[in-house]
Short mmCIF file of C-alpha atoms in Angstrom, two decimals:
data_model
loop_
_atom_site.label_atom_id
_atom_site.label_comp_id
_atom_site.label_asym_id
_atom_site.label_seq_id
_atom_site.Cartn_x
_atom_site.Cartn_y
_atom_site.Cartn_z
CA ASN M 1 58.44 38.16 -6.98
CA ALA M 2 61.51 38.48 -4.48
CA GLY M 3 59.11 38.62 -1.53
CA VAL M 4 60.94 40.17 1.48
CA THR M 5 64.48 40.97 1.19
CA GLN M 6 67.10 42.17 3.79
CA THR M 7 70.33 43.97 3.50
CA PRO M 8 73.04 43.08 4.73
CA LYS M 9 72.96 39.46 5.55
CA PHE M 10 75.93 39.75 8.11
CA ARG M 11 77.44 42.59 10.02
CA VAL M 12 79.94 42.95 12.70
CA LEU M 13 79.93 46.34 14.74
CA LYS M 14 82.02 47.74 17.61
CA THR M 15 80.21 49.11 20.52
CA GLY M 16 79.11 52.61 19.99
CA GLN M 17 79.04 52.37 16.03
CA SER M 18 75.86 52.97 14.10
CA MET M 19 74.12 51.13 11.23
CA THR M 20 70.97 50.75 9.30
CA LEU M 21 69.30 47.63 8.28
CA LEU M 22 67.23 47.78 5.14
CA CYS M 23 64.04 45.68 4.62
CA ALA M 24 62.22 45.65 1.18
CA GLN M 25 59.02 44.02 0.12
CA ASP M 26 57.46 43.92 -3.33
CA MET M 27 54.07 42.42 -2.36
CA ASN M 28 52.42 45.80 -1.67
CA HIS M 29 51.82 45.05 1.85
CA GLU M 30 50.66 47.74 4.30
CA TYR M 31 52.08 46.34 7.39
CA MET M 32 55.73 45.80 8.14
CA TYR M 33 57.71 44.57 11.21
CA TRP M 34 61.11 44.27 12.58
CA TYR M 35 61.85 41.31 15.18
CA ARG M 36 64.99 40.13 16.90
CA GLN M 37 65.54 36.43 17.57
CA ASP M 38 67.69 35.30 20.44
CA PRO M 39 68.09 31.70 21.56
CA GLY M 40 65.26 30.30 23.52
CA MET M 41 63.18 33.44 23.42
CA GLY M 42 61.26 33.08 20.04
CA LEU M 43 60.89 36.50 18.10
CA ARG M 44 60.24 39.64 19.85
CA LEU M 45 58.81 42.68 18.17
CA ILE M 46 60.97 45.85 18.06
CA HIS M 47 59.01 48.25 15.98
CA TYR M 48 56.35 48.04 13.34
CA SER M 49 54.53 50.03 10.65
CA VAL M 50 50.88 50.00 9.54
CA GLY M 51 51.57 52.10 6.48
CA GLU M 52 53.88 54.45 4.59
CA GLY M 53 54.97 57.18 6.94
CA THR M 54 53.88 55.49 10.05
CA THR M 55 55.81 53.70 12.76
CA ALA M 56 55.11 52.45 16.21
CA LYS M 57 57.09 50.71 19.20
CA GLY M 58 56.89 47.04 19.78
CA GLU M 59 57.98 44.95 22.79
CA VAL M 60 61.66 45.81 22.81
CA PRO M 61 62.04 49.28 21.12
CA ASP M 62 64.76 50.62 23.35
CA GLY M 63 68.12 51.43 21.34
CA TYR M 64 66.53 51.25 17.86
CA ASN M 65 64.77 53.64 15.55
CA VAL M 66 62.77 53.00 12.32
CA SER M 67 61.58 54.81 9.27
CA ARG M 68 59.07 53.97 6.55
CA LEU M 69 59.32 56.80 3.96
CA LYS M 70 58.29 54.48 1.24
CA LYS M 71 55.66 51.68 1.39
CA GLN M 72 57.94 49.02 0.15
CA ASN M 73 60.83 49.82 2.53
CA PHE M 74 61.32 49.70 6.31
CA LEU M 75 64.57 50.78 7.74
CA LEU M 76 65.89 49.72 11.26
CA GLY M 77 68.69 51.91 12.73
CA LEU M 78 70.95 51.32 15.67
CA GLU M 79 72.40 54.83 16.64
CA SER M 80 75.02 53.51 19.17
CA ALA M 81 75.24 49.67 19.01
CA ALA M 82 75.62 47.68 22.27
CA PRO M 83 76.69 44.05 22.73
CA SER M 84 73.16 43.26 23.96
CA GLN M 85 72.03 44.03 20.39
CA THR M 86 73.87 41.02 19.17
CA SER M 87 71.04 39.11 17.64
CA VAL M 88 69.44 37.78 14.47
CA TYR M 89 67.11 40.46 12.91
CA PHE M 90 64.20 39.43 10.90
CA CYS M 91 61.90 41.79 8.81
CA ALA M 92 58.24 40.81 8.05
CA SER M 93 55.44 42.11 6.16
CA SER M 94 51.64 41.31 6.02
CA LEU M 95 48.85 42.58 3.81
CA GLN M 96 46.83 43.86 6.67
CA GLY M 97 47.14 43.37 10.64
CA SER M 98 48.52 40.07 12.06
CA ARG M 99 45.39 39.00 13.72
CA TYR M 100 44.32 36.88 10.69
CA ASN M 101 46.94 37.56 8.16
CA GLU M 102 50.11 35.62 7.58
CA GLN M 103 53.39 37.31 8.00
CA PHE M 104 56.08 36.92 5.36
CA PHE M 105 59.58 36.89 6.67
CA GLY M 106 62.93 37.95 5.17
CA PRO M 107 66.01 35.68 5.51
CA GLY M 108 67.40 37.56 8.38
CA THR M 109 70.47 39.78 9.37
CA ARG M 110 73.06 38.22 11.74
CA LEU M 111 74.60 41.20 13.74
CA THR M 112 77.32 40.93 16.14
CA VAL M 113 78.41 43.80 18.42
CA LEU M 114 81.89 43.49 19.89
CA ALA B 1 47.47 38.57 29.48
CA GLN B 2 48.67 36.48 26.57
CA SER B 3 51.22 33.90 26.44
CA VAL B 4 52.45 30.89 24.65
CA THR B 5 54.02 27.88 26.00
CA GLN B 6 55.85 25.25 23.81
CA LEU B 7 56.25 22.38 26.21
CA ASP B 8 59.26 20.84 24.54
CA SER B 9 62.37 22.77 23.54
CA HIS B 10 63.68 19.81 21.53
CA VAL B 11 62.02 16.71 20.08
CA SER B 12 63.61 13.93 18.15
CA VAL B 13 61.81 11.38 16.03
CA SER B 14 62.73 8.55 13.63
CA GLU B 15 62.04 9.02 9.95
CA GLY B 16 58.60 7.65 9.11
CA THR B 17 57.19 7.97 12.74
CA PRO B 18 54.68 10.45 13.91
CA VAL B 19 55.49 13.92 14.90
CA LEU B 20 53.84 15.74 17.88
CA LEU B 21 54.79 19.36 18.82
CA ARG B 22 52.88 20.66 21.75
CA CYS B 23 51.61 24.21 22.18
CA ASN B 24 49.45 25.79 24.87
CA TYR B 25 48.17 29.32 24.99
CA SER B 26 46.77 31.69 27.48
CA SER B 27 44.40 34.46 26.28
CA SER B 28 41.53 36.51 27.53
CA TYR B 29 40.19 36.79 24.09
CA SER B 30 39.24 34.46 21.25
CA PRO B 31 42.59 33.84 19.74
CA SER B 32 44.07 33.39 16.26
CA LEU B 33 46.89 30.79 16.30
CA PHE B 34 49.74 30.12 13.85
CA TRP B 35 52.53 27.61 13.38
CA TYR B 36 55.63 28.83 11.63
CA VAL B 37 58.73 26.71 10.58
CA GLN B 38 62.18 27.96 10.34
CA HIS B 39 64.83 25.88 8.54
CA PRO B 40 68.48 26.54 9.46
CA ASN B 41 69.68 30.01 8.48
CA LYS B 42 66.21 30.93 6.80
CA GLY B 43 63.45 33.12 7.63
CA LEU B 44 60.01 31.80 9.01
CA GLN B 45 57.40 30.20 6.84
CA LEU B 46 53.69 29.73 7.74
CA LEU B 47 52.63 26.17 8.14
CA LEU B 48 49.13 26.81 9.11
CA LYS B 49 46.73 29.15 11.00
CA TYR B 50 43.51 28.84 12.95
CA THR B 51 41.24 31.89 12.88
CA SER B 52 37.96 30.76 14.42
CA ALA B 53 36.69 28.50 11.47
CA ALA B 54 37.32 24.80 11.61
CA THR B 55 39.09 23.57 14.56
CA LEU B 56 41.21 21.03 12.71
CA VAL B 57 43.53 22.96 10.41
CA LYS B 58 45.45 21.38 7.63
CA GLY B 59 48.70 22.95 6.49
CA ILE B 60 51.53 22.63 4.00
CA ASN B 61 53.88 19.49 3.89
CA GLY B 62 51.26 17.05 5.58
CA PHE B 63 51.16 19.04 8.88
CA GLU B 64 47.90 19.63 10.89
CA ALA B 65 46.90 21.07 14.13
CA GLU B 66 43.73 20.98 16.15
CA PHE B 67 42.42 23.87 18.39
CA LYS B 68 40.96 22.67 21.53
CA LYS B 69 39.63 25.48 23.46
CA SER B 70 39.00 23.54 26.72
CA GLU B 71 42.49 22.61 26.89
CA THR B 72 43.85 25.89 25.52
CA SER B 73 46.04 23.92 23.17
CA PHE B 74 47.07 24.03 19.61
CA HIS B 75 49.28 21.02 19.06
CA LEU B 76 50.96 20.33 15.71
CA THR B 77 51.09 16.83 14.28
CA LYS B 78 52.30 14.91 11.22
CA PRO B 79 51.64 11.28 10.64
CA SER B 80 55.07 10.45 9.17
CA ALA B 81 58.19 12.55 9.66
CA HIS B 82 60.52 13.16 6.79
CA MET B 83 64.23 14.06 6.97
CA SER B 84 63.29 17.56 5.46
CA ASP B 85 61.01 18.40 8.49
CA ALA B 86 64.10 18.94 10.75
CA ALA B 87 63.68 22.59 11.62
CA GLU B 88 62.63 24.97 14.39
CA TYR B 89 58.92 25.38 14.99
CA PHE B 90 57.21 28.32 16.52
CA CYS B 91 53.65 28.58 17.86
CA VAL B 92 52.31 32.03 17.72
CA VAL B 93 49.04 33.67 19.23
CA ASN B 94 47.25 36.81 18.28
CA ALA B 95 44.37 37.56 20.74
CA LYS B 96 43.60 41.07 20.02
CA THR B 97 42.65 42.94 17.01
CA SER B 98 45.75 45.19 17.26
CA TYR B 99 48.67 44.21 15.20
CA ASP B 100 51.32 44.49 18.07
CA LYS B 101 49.99 41.59 20.03
CA VAL B 102 51.44 38.77 18.27
CA ILE B 103 53.30 36.65 20.73
CA PHE B 104 55.77 33.97 19.64
CA GLY B 105 56.55 30.89 21.66
CA PRO B 106 60.19 29.97 22.47
CA GLY B 107 60.29 27.41 19.69
CA THR B 108 60.71 23.62 19.44
CA SER B 109 63.61 22.15 17.65
CA LEU B 110 62.67 19.05 15.69
CA SER B 111 65.43 16.40 14.73
CA VAL B 112 64.63 13.65 12.37
CA ILE B 113 66.79 10.47 12.73
CA PRO B 114 67.36 8.41 9.60
#
Protein backbone atom coordinates (compact mmCIF):
# COMPACT_ATOMS: atom_id res chain seq x y z
CA ASN A 1 0.00 0.00 0.00
CA ALA A 2 1.25 3.44 -0.91
CA GLY A 3 -1.02 5.08 1.70
CA VAL A 4 -1.64 8.74 0.91
CA THR A 5 0.25 10.29 -1.97
CA GLN A 6 0.36 13.90 -3.12
CA THR A 7 1.29 15.42 -6.47
CA PRO A 8 3.34 17.57 -6.98
CA LYS A 9 5.86 17.76 -4.14
CA PHE A 10 6.96 21.31 -4.94
CA ARG A 11 5.53 24.13 -7.03
CA VAL A 12 6.26 27.79 -7.65
CA LEU A 13 3.47 29.97 -9.02
CA LYS A 14 3.15 33.60 -9.99
CA THR A 15 0.34 35.67 -8.51
CA GLY A 16 -2.87 35.03 -10.44
CA GLN A 17 -1.90 31.64 -11.82
CA SER A 18 -3.99 28.57 -11.16
CA MET A 19 -3.09 25.03 -10.22
CA THR A 20 -4.51 21.77 -8.90
CA LEU A 21 -3.03 19.59 -6.18
CA LEU A 22 -3.86 15.91 -6.37
CA CYS A 23 -4.28 13.61 -3.39
CA ALA A 24 -4.75 9.88 -3.75
CA GLN A 25 -5.30 7.18 -1.12
CA ASP A 26 -5.44 3.42 -1.54
CA MET A 27 -6.88 2.50 1.87
CA ASN A 28 -10.56 2.74 0.85
CA HIS A 29 -11.09 5.57 3.35
CA GLU A 30 -14.35 7.48 3.31
CA TYR A 31 -13.07 10.78 4.71
CA MET A 32 -10.44 13.00 3.14
CA TYR A 33 -9.05 16.36 4.20
CA TRP A 34 -6.90 19.20 2.93
CA TYR A 35 -4.83 21.21 5.43
CA ARG A 36 -2.33 24.00 5.17
CA GLN A 37 0.62 24.31 7.53
CA ASP A 38 2.14 27.67 8.35
CA PRO A 39 4.93 28.33 10.87
CA GLY A 40 3.70 28.52 14.46
CA MET A 41 0.09 27.83 13.53
CA GLY A 42 -0.18 24.07 13.38
CA LEU A 43 -2.42 22.68 10.66
CA ARG A 44 -5.61 24.39 9.57
CA LEU A 45 -8.40 22.61 7.72
CA ILE A 46 -9.22 24.01 4.29
CA HIS A 47 -11.87 21.60 2.96
CA TYR A 48 -12.90 18.05 3.65
CA SER A 49 -15.02 15.28 2.19
CA VAL A 50 -17.08 12.58 3.89
CA GLY A 51 -17.44 10.45 0.80
CA GLU A 52 -17.35 10.31 -2.97
CA GLY A 53 -19.15 13.27 -4.50
CA THR A 54 -19.24 15.31 -1.27
CA THR A 55 -17.22 18.31 -0.13
CA ALA A 56 -17.49 20.81 2.71
CA LYS A 57 -15.70 23.91 3.96
CA GLY A 58 -13.25 23.82 6.81
CA GLU A 59 -11.66 26.61 8.82
CA VAL A 60 -9.90 28.50 5.98
CA PRO A 61 -11.68 27.74 2.67
CA ASP A 62 -11.42 31.11 0.91
CA GLY A 63 -9.46 31.04 -2.35
CA TYR A 64 -9.64 27.24 -2.67
CA ASN A 65 -11.98 24.77 -4.31
CA VAL A 66 -12.10 20.99 -4.09
CA SER A 67 -13.61 18.04 -5.84
CA ARG A 68 -14.00 14.37 -5.02
CA LEU A 69 -15.25 12.64 -8.13
CA LYS A 70 -13.69 9.33 -7.15
CA LYS A 71 -13.46 7.88 -3.65
CA GLN A 72 -9.69 7.53 -3.80
CA ASN A 73 -8.93 11.04 -5.08
CA PHE A 74 -9.34 14.51 -3.54
CA LEU A 75 -8.31 17.52 -5.61
CA LEU A 76 -7.49 20.98 -4.26
CA GLY A 77 -7.64 23.88 -6.69
CA LEU A 78 -6.33 27.41 -6.53
CA GLU A 79 -8.07 29.50 -9.18
CA SER A 80 -6.01 32.67 -8.77
CA ALA A 81 -3.01 32.19 -6.53
CA ALA A 82 -2.00 34.87 -4.02
CA PRO A 83 1.22 35.22 -1.98
CA SER A 84 -0.84 34.52 1.17
CA GLN A 85 -1.33 31.01 -0.15
CA THR A 86 2.37 30.24 0.13
CA SER A 87 2.34 27.29 2.48
CA VAL A 88 2.83 23.56 2.85
CA TYR A 89 -0.31 21.64 1.96
CA PHE A 90 -1.13 18.27 3.46
CA CYS A 91 -3.78 15.83 2.44
CA ALA A 92 -5.10 13.29 4.93
CA SER A 93 -7.63 10.50 5.01
CA SER A 94 -9.45 8.52 7.68
CA LEU A 95 -11.66 5.47 7.66
CA GLN A 96 -14.50 7.39 9.26
CA GLY A 97 -14.78 10.75 11.05
CA SER A 98 -11.83 12.17 12.94
CA ARG A 99 -13.36 11.97 16.43
CA TYR A 100 -11.99 8.51 17.10
CA ASN A 101 -10.13 7.64 13.95
CA GLU A 102 -6.53 8.24 13.09
CA GLN A 103 -5.83 10.46 10.12
CA PHE A 104 -3.21 9.28 7.65
CA PHE A 105 -1.20 12.06 6.09
CA GLY A 106 0.54 12.48 2.76
CA PRO A 107 4.10 13.83 2.52
CA GLY A 108 2.98 17.37 1.68
CA THR A 109 3.23 19.84 -1.20
CA ARG A 110 5.36 22.93 -0.73
CA LEU A 111 3.82 25.82 -2.67
CA THR A 112 5.40 29.21 -3.18
CA VAL A 113 3.44 32.05 -4.76
CA LEU A 114 5.55 34.97 -5.99
CA ALA B 1 -15.16 26.68 22.25
CA GLN B 2 -12.30 24.31 21.73
CA SER B 3 -8.65 25.19 21.84
CA VAL B 4 -5.29 23.53 22.25
CA THR B 5 -2.25 25.07 23.91
CA GLN B 6 1.21 23.62 23.63
CA LEU B 7 3.10 25.37 26.36
CA ASP B 8 6.55 25.14 24.80
CA SER B 9 7.34 26.01 21.21
CA HIS B 10 10.74 24.37 21.55
CA VAL B 11 12.16 21.76 23.92
CA SER B 12 15.76 20.61 24.00
CA VAL B 13 16.91 17.47 25.88
CA SER B 14 20.04 15.38 26.04
CA GLU B 15 20.00 11.89 24.59
CA GLY B 16 18.99 9.38 27.25
CA THR B 17 17.12 11.90 29.43
CA PRO B 18 13.34 12.10 29.85
CA VAL B 19 11.09 13.98 27.47
CA LEU B 20 8.05 16.02 28.54
CA LEU B 21 5.94 17.87 25.98
CA ARG B 22 3.02 19.73 27.48
CA CYS B 23 -0.48 20.09 26.09
CA ASN B 24 -3.55 21.71 27.60
CA TYR B 25 -6.95 21.80 25.99
CA SER B 26 -10.20 23.59 26.39
CA SER B 27 -13.43 21.86 25.47
CA SER B 28 -17.08 21.96 26.42
CA TYR B 29 -17.44 18.31 25.55
CA SER B 30 -15.69 15.08 26.41
CA PRO B 31 -12.71 15.22 24.08
CA SER B 32 -10.73 12.82 22.01
CA LEU B 33 -7.06 13.72 22.08
CA PHE B 34 -4.20 12.79 19.80
CA TRP B 35 -0.46 13.30 19.54
CA TYR B 36 1.11 13.34 16.08
CA VAL B 37 4.79 13.54 15.16
CA GLN B 38 6.24 15.18 12.08
CA HIS B 39 9.82 14.51 11.06
CA PRO B 40 11.51 17.06 8.80
CA ASN B 41 9.96 17.29 5.35
CA LYS B 42 7.54 14.46 6.14
CA GLY B 43 3.83 14.11 6.75
CA LEU B 44 2.34 13.63 10.21
CA GLN B 45 2.21 10.23 11.90
CA LEU B 46 0.02 9.22 14.83
CA LEU B 47 1.88 8.57 18.09
CA LEU B 48 -1.09 7.81 20.31
CA LYS B 49 -4.71 8.71 21.01
CA TYR B 50 -7.12 8.99 23.93
CA THR B 51 -10.79 8.24 23.27
CA SER B 52 -12.31 7.95 26.79
CA ALA B 53 -10.94 4.53 27.69
CA ALA B 54 -7.80 4.22 29.86
CA THR B 55 -6.41 7.58 30.93
CA LEU B 56 -2.79 6.45 30.50
CA VAL B 57 -2.21 5.83 26.82
CA LYS B 58 0.82 4.08 25.37
CA GLY B 59 1.95 4.85 21.86
CA ILE B 60 4.68 3.97 19.43
CA ASN B 61 8.41 4.38 20.02
CA GLY B 62 8.11 4.37 23.82
CA PHE B 63 5.90 7.45 24.12
CA GLU B 64 2.96 7.69 26.46
CA ALA B 65 0.50 10.34 27.57
CA GLU B 66 -1.86 10.74 30.49
CA PHE B 67 -5.28 12.34 30.22
CA LYS B 68 -6.01 14.45 33.30
CA LYS B 69 -9.50 15.87 33.16
CA SER B 70 -9.11 17.97 36.31
CA GLU B 71 -6.07 19.69 34.80
CA THR B 72 -7.37 19.63 31.20
CA SER B 73 -3.99 18.27 30.20
CA PHE B 74 -2.63 15.57 27.93
CA HIS B 75 1.14 15.74 28.33
CA LEU B 76 3.42 13.52 26.24
CA THR B 77 6.34 11.75 27.91
CA LYS B 78 9.15 9.36 27.13
CA PRO B 79 11.59 7.99 29.70
CA SER B 80 14.70 8.21 27.55
CA ALA B 81 15.15 10.38 24.48
CA HIS B 82 16.73 9.03 21.34
CA MET B 83 18.30 11.03 18.55
CA SER B 84 15.56 9.84 16.19
CA ASP B 85 12.93 11.56 18.39
CA ALA B 86 14.00 14.98 17.11
CA ALA B 87 10.88 16.23 15.31
CA GLU B 88 7.82 18.47 15.57
CA TYR B 89 5.02 17.23 17.83
CA PHE B 90 1.38 18.25 17.56
CA CYS B 91 -1.34 17.87 20.15
CA VAL B 92 -4.80 17.56 18.58
CA VAL B 93 -8.27 17.73 20.11
CA ASN B 94 -11.62 16.67 18.75
CA ALA B 95 -14.48 17.42 21.08
CA LYS B 96 -17.45 17.09 18.78
CA THR B 97 -18.91 14.24 16.81
CA SER B 98 -18.49 16.20 13.58
CA TYR B 99 -15.32 15.67 11.65
CA ASP B 100 -14.59 19.32 11.00
CA LYS B 101 -13.84 20.14 14.61
CA VAL B 102 -10.30 18.81 14.80
CA ILE B 103 -8.05 21.46 16.29
CA PHE B 104 -4.28 21.26 16.00
CA GLY B 105 -1.98 22.86 18.52
CA PRO B 106 0.83 25.07 17.18
CA GLY B 107 3.43 22.36 17.66
CA THR B 108 6.50 21.77 19.85
CA SER B 109 9.86 21.30 18.22
CA LEU B 110 11.97 18.71 20.05
CA SER B 111 15.75 18.78 19.76
CA VAL B 112 17.87 15.94 21.10
CA ILE B 113 21.47 16.74 21.98
CA PRO B 114 24.03 13.93 21.67
